[in-house]
CSV table of C-alpha atoms and ligand atoms in Angstrom, one decimal:
chain,number,residue,atom,x,y,z
A,14,MET,CA,-8.3,42.5,15.5
A,15,ARG,CA,-8.7,42.3,11.7
A,16,ILE,CA,-6.2,44.6,10.9
A,17,LYS,CA,-3.6,43.0,13.1
A,18,ARG,CA,-4.1,39.3,11.7
A,19,PHE,CA,-4.1,41.2,8.0
A,20,PHE,CA,-0.6,42.4,7.9
A,21,PRO,CA,1.4,39.9,9.0
A,22,ILE,CA,-0.4,38.2,6.3
A,23,ALA,CA,0.3,40.7,3.4
A,24,ILE,CA,3.8,41.3,4.7
A,25,LEU,CA,4.2,37.4,4.4
A,26,LEU,CA,2.6,37.6,0.8
A,27,LEU,CA,4.7,40.2,0.2
A,28,MET,CA,7.6,38.5,1.3
A,29,ALA,CA,6.7,35.2,-0.8
A,30,HIS,CA,6.7,37.1,-3.9
A,31,SER,CA,10.1,39.2,-3.5
A,32,SER,CA,12.1,36.5,-2.8
A,33,LEU,CA,10.2,34.8,-5.9
A,34,SER,CA,11.0,37.4,-8.2
A,35,LEU,CA,14.3,38.1,-6.3
A,36,ALA,CA,15.2,34.0,-7.1
A,37,ALA,CA,14.4,34.7,-10.8
A,38,GLU,CA,16.5,38.1,-11.2
A,39,LYS,CA,19.9,36.1,-8.8
A,40,PHE,CA,19.3,32.8,-10.7
A,41,GLU,CA,23.1,32.1,-11.7
A,42,PRO,CA,23.0,29.3,-14.5
A,43,ASN,CA,26.2,26.6,-14.3
A,44,TYR,CA,28.0,26.8,-17.1
A,45,ASP,CA,30.2,24.3,-15.7
A,46,GLU,CA,30.7,20.5,-16.7
A,47,SER,CA,32.6,19.7,-13.2
A,48,LYS,CA,29.4,21.7,-11.4
A,49,VAL,CA,26.8,18.8,-12.9
A,50,PRO,CA,25.4,16.9,-10.7
A,51,GLU,CA,25.5,13.2,-10.2
A,52,TYR,CA,21.9,11.9,-11.3
A,53,THR,CA,20.5,8.4,-12.5
A,54,LEU,CA,17.8,8.6,-15.8
A,55,PRO,CA,14.4,6.8,-15.5
A,56,ASP,CA,14.9,3.9,-18.2
A,57,PRO,CA,12.4,3.8,-21.0
A,58,LEU,CA,12.2,0.6,-21.0
A,59,VAL,CA,11.2,-0.4,-17.4
A,60,LEU,CA,7.7,-0.2,-16.5
A,61,SER,CA,6.6,1.9,-13.4
A,62,ASN,CA,6.1,-1.8,-11.8
A,63,GLY,CA,9.7,-2.4,-12.3
A,64,GLU,CA,9.3,-5.1,-15.0
A,65,LYS,CA,11.6,-4.5,-18.1
A,66,VAL,CA,9.9,-4.0,-21.8
A,67,THR,CA,11.7,-6.4,-24.1
A,68,ASP,CA,10.0,-6.4,-26.8
A,69,ALA,CA,8.0,-3.9,-29.3
A,70,LYS,CA,4.3,-5.3,-28.6
A,71,THR,CA,5.4,-4.1,-24.6
A,72,TRP,CA,7.0,-1.0,-25.9
A,73,LYS,CA,3.7,0.3,-28.0
A,74,GLU,CA,1.0,-1.1,-25.8
A,75,VAL,CA,2.4,-0.7,-22.3
A,76,ARG,CA,5.4,1.7,-21.8
A,77,ARG,CA,4.7,4.4,-24.6
A,78,PRO,CA,0.9,5.5,-23.4
A,79,GLU,CA,2.8,4.8,-19.5
A,80,ILE,CA,5.2,8.0,-20.7
A,81,LEU,CA,3.7,9.6,-22.9
A,82,ASN,CA,1.0,10.0,-19.6
A,83,LEU,CA,3.9,10.8,-17.3
A,84,PHE,CA,4.7,13.8,-19.8
A,85,ALA,CA,1.3,14.9,-20.0
A,86,GLU,CA,0.4,14.6,-15.9
A,87,GLU,CA,3.6,16.1,-14.8
A,88,VAL,CA,5.5,18.4,-17.6
A,89,TYR,CA,3.0,19.6,-20.5
A,90,GLY,CA,-0.1,19.2,-19.1
A,91,LYS,CA,-3.0,16.7,-20.8
A,92,THR,CA,-4.5,17.8,-23.9
A,93,PRO,CA,-8.1,17.7,-25.3
A,94,GLU,CA,-9.2,15.3,-28.2
A,95,ALA,CA,-8.8,16.1,-31.6
A,96,PRO,CA,-12.0,17.4,-32.9
A,97,ASP,CA,-14.4,15.1,-35.7
A,98,LEU,CA,-14.1,17.9,-38.4
A,99,LEU,CA,-11.9,20.6,-39.1
A,100,ARG,CA,-13.3,23.9,-40.0
A,101,TYR,CA,-11.5,26.2,-41.5
A,102,GLN,CA,-11.5,27.9,-44.8
A,103,VAL,CA,-9.4,28.8,-47.7
A,104,ILE,CA,-8.9,32.7,-47.8
A,105,GLU,CA,-6.4,33.3,-50.3
A,106,THR,CA,-4.9,31.5,-52.8
A,107,SER,CA,-1.8,32.0,-55.9
A,108,ASP,CA,-0.2,30.3,-58.6
A,109,GLU,CA,2.5,32.6,-59.1
A,110,ALA,CA,3.9,33.5,-56.0
A,111,LEU,CA,7.5,34.3,-55.7
A,112,ASP,CA,7.6,35.1,-58.7
A,113,GLY,CA,6.3,32.5,-60.1
A,114,LYS,CA,8.0,29.9,-58.4
A,115,ALA,CA,5.7,28.6,-55.8
A,116,ILE,CA,1.8,28.0,-54.8
A,117,ARG,CA,0.7,30.3,-52.0
A,118,LYS,CA,-2.2,29.4,-50.1
A,119,GLN,CA,-3.7,30.9,-47.1
A,120,VAL,CA,-6.1,29.5,-44.8
A,121,ARG,CA,-7.8,30.0,-41.5
A,122,ILE,CA,-8.5,27.2,-39.3
A,123,PHE,CA,-10.9,27.3,-36.2
A,124,PHE,CA,-11.2,25.8,-32.8
A,125,THR,CA,-14.6,24.7,-32.5
A,126,GLN,CA,-17.9,24.3,-35.6
A,127,ASP,CA,-19.3,27.8,-34.0
A,128,LYS,CA,-17.0,29.8,-32.6
A,129,ALA,CA,-14.9,32.7,-35.2
A,130,GLU,CA,-12.6,33.6,-32.3
A,131,PRO,CA,-9.5,32.2,-31.7
A,132,LYS,CA,-8.1,31.6,-35.0
A,133,MET,CA,-5.0,30.1,-36.2
A,134,ASP,CA,-4.0,30.8,-40.1
A,135,LEU,CA,-1.7,29.4,-41.9
A,136,LEU,CA,0.5,30.1,-44.5
A,137,VAL,CA,1.6,27.5,-47.0
A,138,TYR,CA,3.8,27.4,-49.8
A,139,LEU,CA,4.4,24.3,-52.1
A,140,PRO,CA,6.8,24.3,-55.0
A,141,LYS,CA,5.0,24.9,-58.4
A,142,GLU,CA,7.9,22.5,-60.3
A,143,SER,CA,7.4,19.8,-58.4
A,144,GLU,CA,5.2,16.6,-59.0
A,145,ASN,CA,2.6,17.0,-56.3
A,146,PRO,CA,1.9,15.6,-53.6
A,147,VAL,CA,4.6,17.1,-52.0
A,148,PRO,CA,6.4,16.4,-48.9
A,149,LEU,CA,6.2,19.5,-46.3
A,150,MET,CA,7.9,21.1,-43.4
A,151,ILE,CA,6.0,22.8,-40.9
A,152,GLY,CA,7.1,25.1,-37.8
A,153,LEU,CA,5.6,27.8,-35.8
A,154,ASN,CA,6.5,31.5,-36.0
A,155,PHE,CA,7.2,34.3,-33.5
A,156,TYR,CA,6.1,37.2,-34.9
A,157,GLY,CA,3.2,36.4,-37.8
A,158,ASN,CA,3.6,34.8,-40.9
A,159,HIS,CA,4.5,38.1,-43.0
A,160,THR,CA,7.6,38.0,-41.0
A,161,ILE,CA,8.7,35.1,-42.2
A,162,HIS,CA,9.1,36.4,-46.2
A,163,SER,CA,8.6,39.8,-47.6
A,164,ASP,CA,5.8,38.3,-50.0
A,165,PRO,CA,3.6,41.4,-50.0
A,166,ALA,CA,0.7,39.2,-50.5
A,167,ILE,CA,0.8,37.5,-46.9
A,168,ILE,CA,-1.7,38.5,-44.6
A,169,LEU,CA,-0.6,40.7,-42.0
A,170,SER,CA,-1.4,39.5,-38.6
A,171,ASP,CA,-3.4,41.8,-36.2
A,172,SER,CA,-2.9,39.3,-33.3
A,173,TRP,CA,-1.6,40.7,-29.9
A,174,MET,CA,2.1,40.1,-30.4
A,175,ARG,CA,5.1,40.2,-27.7
A,176,LYS,CA,7.2,43.9,-27.7
A,177,ASN,CA,10.0,43.7,-30.6
A,178,GLU,CA,11.1,47.0,-32.1
A,179,ASP,CA,13.4,45.4,-34.1
A,180,LYS,CA,10.2,43.0,-35.5
A,181,GLY,CA,8.3,46.4,-36.2
A,182,ILE,CA,5.8,45.9,-33.2
A,183,VAL,CA,4.3,48.5,-32.0
A,184,ASP,CA,1.9,48.3,-29.2
A,185,ASN,CA,1.7,45.2,-29.2
A,186,ARG,CA,0.9,44.1,-33.1
A,187,ALA,CA,2.6,44.2,-36.3
A,188,THR,CA,3.5,46.9,-38.6
A,189,GLU,CA,4.2,46.9,-42.5
A,190,ASP,CA,7.8,47.0,-40.9
A,191,SER,CA,7.6,44.0,-39.9
A,192,ARG,CA,7.0,41.7,-43.3
A,193,GLY,CA,10.4,39.7,-44.0
A,194,ALA,CA,11.8,40.9,-40.3
A,195,SER,CA,12.4,36.8,-39.7
A,196,ALA,CA,12.8,36.3,-42.7
A,197,ASP,CA,16.5,34.9,-42.4
A,198,ARG,CA,15.4,32.3,-40.5
A,199,TRP,CA,13.2,31.0,-42.8
A,200,ALA,CA,15.1,29.3,-45.2
A,201,VAL,CA,11.8,29.6,-47.7
A,202,ASP,CA,13.7,29.6,-51.4
A,203,MET,CA,15.9,26.4,-50.1
A,204,ILE,CA,13.3,24.4,-48.7
A,205,LEU,CA,11.6,25.2,-52.1
A,206,ASP,CA,14.0,24.4,-54.2
A,207,ARG,CA,14.2,21.0,-52.6
A,208,GLY,CA,11.1,19.9,-53.4
A,209,TYR,CA,9.1,20.6,-50.1
A,210,GLY,CA,6.2,22.7,-49.3
A,211,LEU,CA,6.7,24.9,-46.3
A,212,ALA,CA,3.6,25.6,-44.0
A,213,THR,CA,4.3,28.1,-40.6
A,214,ALA,CA,1.3,29.5,-38.6
A,215,TYR,CA,1.9,32.0,-35.8
A,216,TYR,CA,2.1,30.6,-32.7
A,217,GLY,CA,0.3,33.2,-30.6
A,218,ASP,CA,-2.6,32.6,-32.9
A,219,ILE,CA,-3.4,30.0,-30.7
A,220,ASP,CA,-1.9,31.1,-27.5
A,221,PRO,CA,-0.8,34.3,-26.4
A,222,ASP,CA,2.8,34.2,-24.7
A,223,PHE,CA,1.9,35.9,-21.7
A,224,ASP,CA,0.6,35.0,-18.0
A,225,ASP,CA,-2.9,36.0,-18.0
A,226,GLY,CA,-4.3,32.6,-16.0
A,227,PHE,CA,-5.2,31.2,-19.1
A,228,GLN,CA,-8.1,33.8,-20.2
A,229,ASN,CA,-7.1,34.1,-23.8
A,230,GLY,CA,-5.5,31.5,-26.6
A,231,ILE,CA,-7.5,28.3,-27.0
A,232,GLN,CA,-7.7,27.8,-23.5
A,233,PRO,CA,-11.0,28.4,-22.3
A,234,LEU,CA,-12.4,27.0,-25.3
A,235,PHE,CA,-12.4,23.6,-23.7
A,236,TYR,CA,-13.3,24.5,-19.8
A,237,LYS,CA,-15.7,22.7,-17.7
A,238,GLU,CA,-18.5,24.5,-16.8
A,239,GLY,CA,-17.1,26.2,-13.7
A,240,GLN,CA,-13.7,26.1,-14.7
A,241,ASN,CA,-11.6,29.4,-15.2
A,242,LYS,CA,-8.3,27.7,-15.5
A,243,PRO,CA,-6.1,24.2,-16.5
A,244,ALA,CA,-6.3,22.0,-13.3
A,245,PRO,CA,-2.5,21.0,-12.6
A,246,ASP,CA,-2.2,18.4,-14.8
A,247,GLU,CA,-4.1,20.1,-17.9
A,248,TRP,CA,-2.1,22.0,-20.8
A,249,GLY,CA,0.1,25.0,-20.3
A,250,SER,CA,1.0,27.0,-23.2
A,251,ILE,CA,3.0,24.8,-25.0
A,252,GLY,CA,0.8,22.3,-24.5
A,253,ALA,CA,-1.7,24.5,-26.8
A,254,TRP,CA,0.6,25.3,-29.5
A,255,ALA,CA,1.2,21.5,-29.9
A,256,TYR,CA,-2.3,21.1,-30.3
A,257,GLY,CA,-2.0,24.0,-33.2
A,258,LEU,CA,-0.2,22.5,-34.9
A,259,SER,CA,-2.1,19.0,-34.7
A,260,ARG,CA,-4.8,20.5,-36.3
A,261,ALA,CA,-2.6,22.5,-39.4
A,262,MET,CA,-1.8,18.3,-39.5
A,263,ASP,CA,-5.1,17.9,-40.0
A,264,TYR,CA,-5.7,20.4,-42.9
A,265,PHE,CA,-2.7,18.6,-44.5
A,266,GLU,CA,-5.0,15.2,-44.7
A,267,GLN,CA,-7.7,17.7,-46.4
A,268,ASP,CA,-4.8,19.2,-48.7
A,269,GLU,CA,-4.2,17.0,-51.9
A,270,ASP,CA,-1.5,19.0,-53.0
A,271,ILE,CA,0.6,18.1,-49.7
A,272,ASN,CA,1.7,14.4,-48.9
A,273,GLU,CA,0.0,14.2,-45.4
A,274,ASN,CA,3.0,10.8,-44.8
A,275,GLN,CA,5.9,13.2,-45.6
A,276,VAL,CA,5.4,16.1,-43.2
A,277,ALA,CA,8.0,17.0,-40.8
A,278,VAL,CA,7.4,19.2,-37.4
A,279,MET,CA,10.7,21.9,-36.9
A,280,GLY,CA,10.4,24.6,-34.5
A,281,HIS,CA,13.3,26.6,-32.6
A,282,SER,CA,14.0,27.3,-28.5
A,283,ARG,CA,10.4,27.6,-26.5
A,284,LEU,CA,8.6,26.1,-30.6
A,285,GLY,CA,11.5,24.0,-30.3
A,286,LYS,CA,10.0,22.2,-27.2
A,287,THR,CA,7.0,22.4,-28.9
A,288,SER,CA,7.8,20.2,-32.0
A,289,LEU,CA,8.8,17.6,-29.7
A,290,TRP,CA,5.8,17.5,-27.6
A,291,ALA,CA,3.4,17.7,-30.7
A,292,GLY,CA,5.8,15.3,-32.3
A,293,ALA,CA,5.7,12.9,-30.1
A,294,ARG,CA,1.6,13.3,-29.2
A,295,ASP,CA,0.7,13.1,-32.8
A,296,GLU,CA,2.0,10.0,-34.5
A,297,ARG,CA,1.0,11.7,-37.9
A,298,PHE,CA,4.2,13.5,-37.9
A,299,ALA,CA,6.8,11.5,-39.9
A,300,ILE,CA,9.8,13.2,-39.0
A,301,VAL,CA,10.3,15.5,-35.6
A,302,ILE,CA,12.9,18.2,-35.1
A,303,SER,CA,14.1,20.4,-32.4
A,304,ASN,CA,15.9,23.4,-32.9
A,305,ASP,CA,18.1,24.8,-30.1
A,306,SER,CA,15.1,23.8,-27.7
A,307,GLY,CA,17.0,23.5,-24.4
A,308,CYS,CA,15.8,23.3,-21.0
A,309,GLY,CA,11.7,21.0,-21.4
A,310,GLY,CA,12.6,20.6,-25.0
A,311,ALA,CA,16.0,18.4,-25.9
A,312,ALA,CA,18.3,18.9,-22.8
A,313,LEU,CA,18.5,17.0,-20.2
A,314,SER,CA,16.1,18.7,-17.0
A,315,ARG,CA,18.6,16.6,-14.4
A,316,ARG,CA,22.2,17.9,-16.0
A,317,ARG,CA,21.0,21.4,-14.2
A,318,PHE,CA,23.2,22.8,-16.7
A,319,GLY,CA,22.0,26.3,-17.8
A,320,GLU,CA,18.3,26.9,-17.4
A,321,THR,CA,16.7,24.5,-15.3
A,322,VAL,CA,13.2,23.2,-14.2
A,323,ALA,CA,12.9,26.5,-11.5
A,324,ARG,CA,14.1,29.2,-13.4
A,325,ILE,CA,11.8,28.5,-16.4
A,326,ASN,CA,8.5,27.8,-14.2
A,327,ASN,CA,9.3,31.5,-12.5
A,328,VAL,CA,10.1,33.0,-15.1
A,329,PHE,CA,7.4,31.5,-18.2
A,330,PRO,CA,4.6,29.9,-15.1
A,331,HIS,CA,2.6,29.7,-18.2
A,332,TRP,CA,4.1,27.1,-20.7
A,333,PHE,CA,3.9,23.8,-18.6
A,334,CYS,CA,1.4,22.6,-16.2
A,335,ASP,CA,1.4,23.1,-12.7
A,336,ASN,CA,2.2,20.0,-11.7
A,337,PHE,CA,5.7,20.6,-13.2
A,338,ASN,CA,6.7,23.3,-10.4
A,339,LYS,CA,6.9,19.6,-8.3
A,340,TYR,CA,10.2,19.6,-9.6
A,341,ASN,CA,11.7,22.9,-9.0
A,342,ASP,CA,14.9,22.1,-7.4
A,343,ASN,CA,13.8,18.7,-7.9
A,344,GLU,CA,14.6,16.8,-10.6
A,345,SER,CA,15.6,13.9,-9.6
A,346,ALA,CA,12.1,13.2,-8.2
A,347,LEU,CA,11.1,13.4,-12.4
A,348,PRO,CA,9.4,10.5,-13.1
A,349,VAL,CA,10.6,11.2,-16.5
A,350,ASP,CA,13.7,12.8,-17.9
A,351,GLN,CA,13.5,14.6,-22.0
A,352,HIS,CA,15.6,11.4,-23.5
A,353,MET,CA,12.2,9.3,-22.9
A,354,LEU,CA,10.5,12.6,-25.0
A,355,ILE,CA,12.8,11.3,-27.8
A,356,ALA,CA,11.9,7.9,-26.9
A,357,LEU,CA,8.3,9.0,-28.1
A,358,ILE,CA,9.2,9.7,-31.0
A,359,ALA,CA,10.4,6.1,-31.9
A,360,PRO,CA,10.5,4.2,-34.5
A,361,ARG,CA,10.3,7.9,-36.4
A,362,PRO,CA,13.3,10.1,-37.3
A,363,ALA,CA,14.1,12.8,-35.1
A,364,TYR,CA,16.6,15.3,-35.1
A,365,VAL,CA,18.1,17.8,-32.2
A,366,ALA,CA,20.1,20.9,-33.3
A,367,SER,CA,22.3,22.6,-30.8
A,368,ALA,CA,24.8,25.7,-31.2
A,369,VAL,CA,28.1,26.2,-29.6
A,370,ASP,CA,27.0,29.2,-28.2
A,371,ASP,CA,23.6,28.5,-27.1
A,372,ARG,CA,24.9,27.5,-23.4
A,373,TRP,CA,21.5,28.1,-21.7
A,374,ALA,CA,20.0,25.5,-23.6
A,375,ASP,CA,22.9,23.0,-22.7
A,376,PRO,CA,24.0,21.3,-26.1
A,377,LYS,CA,25.1,18.5,-24.2
A,378,GLY,CA,22.1,17.4,-22.7
A,379,GLU,CA,20.3,17.6,-25.9
A,380,PHE,CA,23.3,15.8,-27.4
A,381,LEU,CA,22.6,12.8,-24.3
A,382,SER,CA,18.7,12.9,-24.3
A,383,VAL,CA,19.4,11.3,-28.4
A,384,VAL,CA,21.8,9.1,-26.9
A,385,HIS,CA,19.4,7.9,-24.1
A,386,ALA,CA,16.5,7.6,-26.3
A,387,GLU,CA,18.5,5.1,-28.7
A,388,PRO,CA,17.8,2.2,-26.6
A,389,VAL,CA,14.4,2.7,-27.4
A,390,TYR,CA,14.7,2.7,-31.1
A,391,GLN,CA,17.2,-0.3,-31.1
A,392,LEU,CA,14.1,-2.1,-29.4
A,393,LEU,CA,11.9,-1.1,-32.0
A,394,GLY,CA,14.4,-2.3,-34.7
A,395,GLU,CA,16.1,0.6,-35.9
A,396,PRO,CA,19.9,1.7,-35.5
A,397,GLY,CA,19.4,4.6,-34.0
A,398,PHE,CA,22.9,6.8,-34.7
A,399,GLY,CA,25.2,5.2,-33.1
A,400,ALA,CA,27.3,8.0,-31.5
A,401,THR,CA,28.6,8.3,-27.9
A,402,GLU,CA,31.0,11.2,-28.2
A,403,ILE,CA,29.1,14.8,-29.1
A,404,PRO,CA,30.3,15.4,-32.9
A,405,GLU,CA,32.8,17.8,-34.5
A,406,VAL,CA,31.2,21.3,-34.1
A,407,ASP,CA,29.4,21.8,-38.1
A,408,HIS,CA,29.5,17.6,-38.7
A,409,PRO,CA,25.6,16.5,-38.6
A,410,ILE,CA,25.2,13.1,-37.9
A,411,MET,CA,22.4,11.2,-39.0
A,412,ASP,CA,20.7,7.5,-38.5
A,413,THR,CA,17.0,7.1,-37.7
A,414,LEU,CA,18.6,10.0,-35.0
A,415,GLY,CA,20.3,12.8,-36.1
A,416,TYR,CA,22.1,15.5,-34.6
A,417,HIS,CA,24.4,18.5,-34.8
A,418,ILE,CA,25.9,21.7,-33.0
A,419,ARG,CA,26.9,24.2,-35.4
A,420,THR,CA,29.0,27.3,-34.8
A,421,GLY,CA,27.3,30.6,-33.6
A,422,GLY,CA,24.3,31.0,-31.0
A,423,HIS,CA,20.4,30.4,-30.6
A,424,ASN,CA,19.4,30.6,-33.7
A,425,VAL,CA,17.6,29.4,-37.0
A,426,THR,CA,20.1,29.5,-39.9
A,427,ASP,CA,20.6,27.9,-43.5
A,428,PHE,CA,23.1,25.5,-42.2
A,429,ASP,CA,19.9,24.3,-39.6
A,430,TRP,CA,17.5,24.1,-42.6
A,431,LYS,CA,20.2,22.3,-44.7
A,432,ALA,CA,20.6,19.5,-42.7
A,433,TYR,CA,16.8,19.1,-41.8
A,434,LEU,CA,16.4,18.7,-45.4
A,435,ASP,CA,19.3,16.5,-45.8
A,436,PHE,CA,17.6,14.3,-43.2
A,437,ALA,CA,14.2,14.7,-44.6
A,438,ASP,CA,15.6,13.4,-47.9
A,439,LYS,CA,17.2,10.5,-46.7
A,440,HIS,CA,14.1,9.3,-45.0
A,441,PHE,CA,11.5,10.3,-47.3
A,442,GLY,CA,13.7,8.6,-49.9
A,443,ARG,CA,14.5,11.6,-51.8
B,1666,LIG,C1,14.2,31.9,-23.0
B,1666,LIG,C2,13.7,31.0,-22.5
B,1666,LIG,C3,14.2,29.3,-23.2
B,1666,LIG,C4,13.6,29.7,-24.2
B,1666,LIG,C5,13.7,30.9,-25.0
B,1666,LIG,C6,13.1,31.2,-26.6
B,1666,LIG,O1,15.3,32.2,-23.1
B,1666,LIG,O2,14.8,30.8,-21.0
B,1666,LIG,O3,13.7,28.1,-22.1
B,1666,LIG,O4,13.7,28.1,-25.2
B,1666,LIG,O5,13.6,32.0,-24.0
B,1666,LIG,O6,12.3,30.5,-26.8
B,1666,LIG,O7,13.7,32.1,-27.3
């Protein structure tokens, strides 16, 4: 009897599992604009009770918290409160970094008052010639701080890394070959020459980027008694990475060489999704920048162009909260869309960047998010940016909102950094 009952269930489970991976394998992205379904976006300026938002006070006190909560409960998951006190340790500093051009600081940030692990190592370069305190760009990196520059003094990360031979990763660990392996994505000299500091941390220090049921990373530090994974409305990895960015911000508030009122948060791809969510939640970030962030970032989910909600949840089940699965092939049921994520940043400046060949991330959908966030900026007395058509390739547009689509593919280039620095100069009055 037992065996009879067991078999059909096992077979069913097996079938369900293989059809899932089959769905992931067989996914065919739509790249045909004429096949984008018709959709109606939720209106950021209509309350959930149907009333219109017509003044800044109602936006700030009612609608903004409502939208923030919807993103927390349905998309990225709720995040723990900030700690009362940040525990950190300055591990290394130099006033003669990068041929004497920069000050370097390496700061270890802890996530609790007592535990040593997990820890996040923050690398900070500040321009030596500028008057302090300086404005700063912060972005998480994919393969360790030592990959952003060949500076031999950068501590080589000993954290778990995703496989990548090109980045010198052997057995999921960085090696000396990893040094400077991502330098082409980090315009360190340009940033310093323009008078900005740069801070970065390895995202895997906060939560390693693989699905282990949330046993590693910072989530377990916050489990209630008896809890062993986040609830369906609690944070996934993107939520954790964003939380890590906020802890870096806690540190900037304590460092007298950094102007904590002029910190721009920037991220690429999955880390662009992260910078948007970090900037939406944490209003201390003065400027928020998304580089090729795509699905679950700046791109409108309802367009289903390139990567879709179902596909991202199937392939990266740990990035969002479990509730986000409700919207797999069911985007119209979402109480939000990604233009509302940009709207949460208002009235602070936000910049979205796309690349022509990065169709997977849906450049047009990224642009439209900015367009549809604009009414919130206008309500708050900011001009937005006035564009209704995607601009010419390689021609950034910048007002309070900024956007460009550049030549090339999914990457971060000097063109991107130059635009972000121009945008920051404009808003920081430099
Ligand atoms: C995959 C994923 C994207 C993500 C990208 C990245 O392509 O589908 O959503 O942005 O990885 O982070 O590099």
